[in-house]
CSV table of C-alpha atoms in Angstrom, one decimal:
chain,number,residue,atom,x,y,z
A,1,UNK,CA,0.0,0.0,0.0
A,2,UNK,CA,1.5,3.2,-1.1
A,3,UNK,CA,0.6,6.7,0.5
A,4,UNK,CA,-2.0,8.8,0.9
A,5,UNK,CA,-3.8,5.6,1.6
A,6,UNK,CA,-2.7,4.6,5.7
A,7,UNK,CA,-5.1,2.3,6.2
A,8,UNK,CA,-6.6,-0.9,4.0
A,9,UNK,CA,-9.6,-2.5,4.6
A,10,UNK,CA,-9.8,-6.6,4.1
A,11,UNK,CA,-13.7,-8.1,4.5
A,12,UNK,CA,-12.2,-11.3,4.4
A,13,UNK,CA,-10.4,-11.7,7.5
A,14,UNK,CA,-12.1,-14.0,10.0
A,15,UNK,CA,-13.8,-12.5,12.8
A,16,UNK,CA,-12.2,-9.3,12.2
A,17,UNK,CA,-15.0,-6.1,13.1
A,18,UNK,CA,-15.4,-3.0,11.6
A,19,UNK,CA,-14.2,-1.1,15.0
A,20,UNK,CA,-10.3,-2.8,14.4
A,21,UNK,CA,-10.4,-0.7,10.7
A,22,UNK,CA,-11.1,2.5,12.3
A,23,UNK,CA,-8.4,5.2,12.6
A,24,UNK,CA,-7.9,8.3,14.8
A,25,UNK,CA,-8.7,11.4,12.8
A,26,UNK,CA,-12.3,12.2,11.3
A,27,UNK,CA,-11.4,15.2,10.1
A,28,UNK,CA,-9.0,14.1,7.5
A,29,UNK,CA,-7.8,10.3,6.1
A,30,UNK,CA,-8.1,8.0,3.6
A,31,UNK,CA,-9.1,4.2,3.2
A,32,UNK,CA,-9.0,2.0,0.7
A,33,UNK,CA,-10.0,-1.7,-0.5
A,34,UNK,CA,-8.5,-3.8,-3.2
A,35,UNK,CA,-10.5,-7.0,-3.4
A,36,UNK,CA,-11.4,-9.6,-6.4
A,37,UNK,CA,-14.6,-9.8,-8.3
A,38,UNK,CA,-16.1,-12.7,-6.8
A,39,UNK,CA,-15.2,-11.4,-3.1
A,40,UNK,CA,-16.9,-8.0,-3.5
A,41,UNK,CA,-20.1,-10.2,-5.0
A,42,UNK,CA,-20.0,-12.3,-2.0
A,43,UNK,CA,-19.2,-10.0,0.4
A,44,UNK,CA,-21.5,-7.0,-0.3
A,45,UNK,CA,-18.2,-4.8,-0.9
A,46,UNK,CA,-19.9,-1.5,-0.8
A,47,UNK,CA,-21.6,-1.9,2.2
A,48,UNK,CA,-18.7,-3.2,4.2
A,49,UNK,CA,-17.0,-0.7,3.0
A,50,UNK,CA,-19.3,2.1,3.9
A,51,UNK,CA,-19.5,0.8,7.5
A,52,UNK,CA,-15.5,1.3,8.0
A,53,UNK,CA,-15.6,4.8,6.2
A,54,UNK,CA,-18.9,5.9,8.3
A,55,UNK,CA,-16.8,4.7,11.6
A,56,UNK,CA,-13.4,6.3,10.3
A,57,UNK,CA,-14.8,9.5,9.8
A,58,UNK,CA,-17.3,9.1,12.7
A,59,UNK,CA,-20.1,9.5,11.5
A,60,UNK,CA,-23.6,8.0,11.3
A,61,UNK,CA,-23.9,5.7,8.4
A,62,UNK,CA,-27.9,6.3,8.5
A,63,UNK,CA,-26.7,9.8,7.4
A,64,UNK,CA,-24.5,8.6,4.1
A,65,UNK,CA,-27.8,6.4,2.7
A,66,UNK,CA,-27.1,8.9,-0.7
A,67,UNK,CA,-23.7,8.2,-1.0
A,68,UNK,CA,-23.7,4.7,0.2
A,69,UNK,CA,-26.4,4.2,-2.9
A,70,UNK,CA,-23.7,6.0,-5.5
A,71,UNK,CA,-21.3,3.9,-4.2
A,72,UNK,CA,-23.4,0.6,-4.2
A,73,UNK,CA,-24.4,1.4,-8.3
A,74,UNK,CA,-20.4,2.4,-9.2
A,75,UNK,CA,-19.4,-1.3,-7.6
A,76,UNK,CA,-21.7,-3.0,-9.5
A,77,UNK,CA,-21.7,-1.0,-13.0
A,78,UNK,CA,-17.8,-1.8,-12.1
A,79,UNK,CA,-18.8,-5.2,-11.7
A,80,UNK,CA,-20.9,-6.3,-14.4
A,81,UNK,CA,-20.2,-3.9,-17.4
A,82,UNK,CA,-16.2,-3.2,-16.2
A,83,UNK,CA,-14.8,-6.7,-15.1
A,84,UNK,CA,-17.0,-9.0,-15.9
A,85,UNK,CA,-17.6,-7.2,-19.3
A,86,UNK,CA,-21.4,-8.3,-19.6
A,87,UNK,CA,-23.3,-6.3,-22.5
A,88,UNK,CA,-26.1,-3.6,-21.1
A,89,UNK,CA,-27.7,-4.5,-23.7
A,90,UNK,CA,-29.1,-8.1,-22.5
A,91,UNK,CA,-30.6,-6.0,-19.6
A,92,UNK,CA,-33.1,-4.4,-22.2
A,93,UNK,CA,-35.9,-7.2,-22.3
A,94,UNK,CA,-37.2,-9.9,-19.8
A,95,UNK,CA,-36.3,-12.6,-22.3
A,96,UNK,CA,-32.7,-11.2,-22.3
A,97,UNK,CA,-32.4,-10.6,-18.5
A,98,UNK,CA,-32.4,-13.8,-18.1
A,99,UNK,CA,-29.8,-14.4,-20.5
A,100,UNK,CA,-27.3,-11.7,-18.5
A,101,UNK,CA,-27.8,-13.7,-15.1
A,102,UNK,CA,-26.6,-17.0,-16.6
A,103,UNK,CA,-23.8,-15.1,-18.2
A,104,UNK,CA,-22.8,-13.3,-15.3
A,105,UNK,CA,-23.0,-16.5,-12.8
A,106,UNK,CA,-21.1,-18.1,-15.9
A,107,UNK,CA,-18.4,-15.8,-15.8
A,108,UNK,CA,-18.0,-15.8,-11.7
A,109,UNK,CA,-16.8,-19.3,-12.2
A,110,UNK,CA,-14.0,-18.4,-14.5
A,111,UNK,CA,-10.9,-17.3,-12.6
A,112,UNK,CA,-10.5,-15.0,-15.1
A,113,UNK,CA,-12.7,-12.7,-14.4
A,114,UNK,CA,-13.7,-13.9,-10.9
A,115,UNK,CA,-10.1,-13.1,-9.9
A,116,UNK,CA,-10.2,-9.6,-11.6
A,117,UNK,CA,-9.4,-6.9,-8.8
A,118,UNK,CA,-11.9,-3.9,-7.8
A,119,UNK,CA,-10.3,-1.3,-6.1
A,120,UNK,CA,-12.2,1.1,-4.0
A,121,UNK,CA,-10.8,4.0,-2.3
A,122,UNK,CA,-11.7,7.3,-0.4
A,123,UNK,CA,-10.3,10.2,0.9
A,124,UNK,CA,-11.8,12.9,3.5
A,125,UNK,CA,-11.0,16.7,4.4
A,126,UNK,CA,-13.0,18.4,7.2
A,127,UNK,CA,-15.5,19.7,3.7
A,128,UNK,CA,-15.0,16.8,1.3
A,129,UNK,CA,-15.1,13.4,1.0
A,130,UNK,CA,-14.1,11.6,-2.4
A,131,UNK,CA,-14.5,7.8,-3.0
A,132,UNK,CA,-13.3,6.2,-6.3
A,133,UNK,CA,-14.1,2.7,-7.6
A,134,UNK,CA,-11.7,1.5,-10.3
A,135,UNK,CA,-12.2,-1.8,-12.2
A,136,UNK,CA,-9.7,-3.0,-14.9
A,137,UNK,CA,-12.2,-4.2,-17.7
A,138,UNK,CA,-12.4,-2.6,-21.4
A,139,UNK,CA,-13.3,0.7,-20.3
A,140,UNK,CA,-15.8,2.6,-21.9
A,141,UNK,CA,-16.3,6.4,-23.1
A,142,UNK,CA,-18.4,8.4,-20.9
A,143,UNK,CA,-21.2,10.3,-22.0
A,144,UNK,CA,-22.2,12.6,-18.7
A,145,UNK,CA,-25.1,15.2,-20.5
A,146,UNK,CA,-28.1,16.0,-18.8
A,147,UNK,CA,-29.9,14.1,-21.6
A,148,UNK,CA,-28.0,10.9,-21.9
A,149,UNK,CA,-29.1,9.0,-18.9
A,150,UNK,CA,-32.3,9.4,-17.1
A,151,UNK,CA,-34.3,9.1,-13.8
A,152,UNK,CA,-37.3,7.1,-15.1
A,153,UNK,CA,-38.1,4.0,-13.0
A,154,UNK,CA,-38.8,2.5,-16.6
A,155,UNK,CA,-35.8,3.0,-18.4
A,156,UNK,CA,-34.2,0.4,-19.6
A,157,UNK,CA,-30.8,1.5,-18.9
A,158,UNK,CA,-28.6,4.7,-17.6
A,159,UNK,CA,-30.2,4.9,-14.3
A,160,UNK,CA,-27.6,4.5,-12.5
A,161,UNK,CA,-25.6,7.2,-13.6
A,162,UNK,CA,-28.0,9.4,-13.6
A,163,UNK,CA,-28.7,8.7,-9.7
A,164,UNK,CA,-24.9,9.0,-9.2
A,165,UNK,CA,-25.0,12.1,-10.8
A,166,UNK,CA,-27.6,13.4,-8.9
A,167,UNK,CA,-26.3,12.7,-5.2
A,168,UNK,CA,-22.8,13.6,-6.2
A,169,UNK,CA,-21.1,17.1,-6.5
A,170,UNK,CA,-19.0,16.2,-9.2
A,171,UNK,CA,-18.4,12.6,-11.0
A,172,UNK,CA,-15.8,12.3,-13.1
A,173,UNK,CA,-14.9,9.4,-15.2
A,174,UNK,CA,-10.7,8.3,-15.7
A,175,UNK,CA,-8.7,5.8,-17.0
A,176,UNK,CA,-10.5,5.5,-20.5
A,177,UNK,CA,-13.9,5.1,-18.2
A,178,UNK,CA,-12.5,2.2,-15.8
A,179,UNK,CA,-12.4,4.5,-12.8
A,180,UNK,CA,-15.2,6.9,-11.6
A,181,UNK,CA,-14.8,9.3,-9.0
A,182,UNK,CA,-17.1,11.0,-6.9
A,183,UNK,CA,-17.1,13.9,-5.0
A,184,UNK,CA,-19.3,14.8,-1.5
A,185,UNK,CA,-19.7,17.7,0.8
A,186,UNK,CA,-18.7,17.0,3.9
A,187,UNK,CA,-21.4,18.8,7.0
A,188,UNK,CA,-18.7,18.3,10.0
């Protein structure tokens, strides 16, 4: 682990708590967890992840449910679309849905993908709190208009986004679209 990041955050370890993640200073720090596809599927990654920040930076996690969703949708669009490179488009139709399950349970058995790493990191200032989630799939090229993505419960696609868009201050997409991060104000 190289600096800024002091402290590293593995869901794996046996009977390890939260409480033994959590460093001294709320005001400002930094956390970060590298962990394979498969782990962060069986784990719940986001949410585990969410409980050490919300402890490291002291504060409720009832009162991050906004950003706790953001994160939860950029770990799975990571996921799916980034390393197990699944096509959005099989999510368009019932009769296709189906057909993305299969191939995403299909491709959690493969160690090549399975064993893909997800790295999620965040960094806090007494005003700001950033959290990136960086996957190492194709990439894709980012298309952040008002117009492109959309809020309606019916859509077939570009929800997401457009939530993370919406509870974010800024999003910004790097790394040829295999890294998103977000950025938060910070009430201390």
């Amino acid at each position: 682990m190289s600096p800024p990041v002091n402290l590293a955050l593995d869901i794996s370890a046996r009977n390890a708590t939260v409480e033994e993640f959590v460093s001294h200073d709320d005001k400002q720090g930094s956390l970060e967890l590298r962990i394979s596809t498969a782990s962060a599927l069986q784990n719940n990654a986001s949410h585990a992840f969410m409980e050490a920040l919300a402890c490291n930076m002291k504060t409720p996690l009832e009162s991050m449910d906004g950003i706790h969703d953001a994160l939860q949708e950029a770990v799975g669009n990571a996921i799916m679309y980034g390393n197990l490179g699944l096509d959005s488009a099989l999510r368009k139709s019932m009769e296709t849905l189906s057909k993305f399950g299969q191939e995403m349970n299909h491709r959690l058995t493969m160690p090549e993908y399975a064993n893909l790493p997800l790295t999620v990191s965040a960094h806090w200032k007494p005003n700001y709190l950033g959290i990136s989630v960086q996957d190492v799939g194709a990439g894709f090229t980012p298309n952040i208009s008002d117009d492109c993505y959309t809020s309606d419960p019916l859509a077939k696609s570009g929800r997401g986004l457009k939530f993370i868009q919406e509870v974010a201050e800024t999003i910004e997409f790097m790394d040829s679209g295999r890294c998103i991060q977000m950025s938060f104000s910070r009430q201390t």
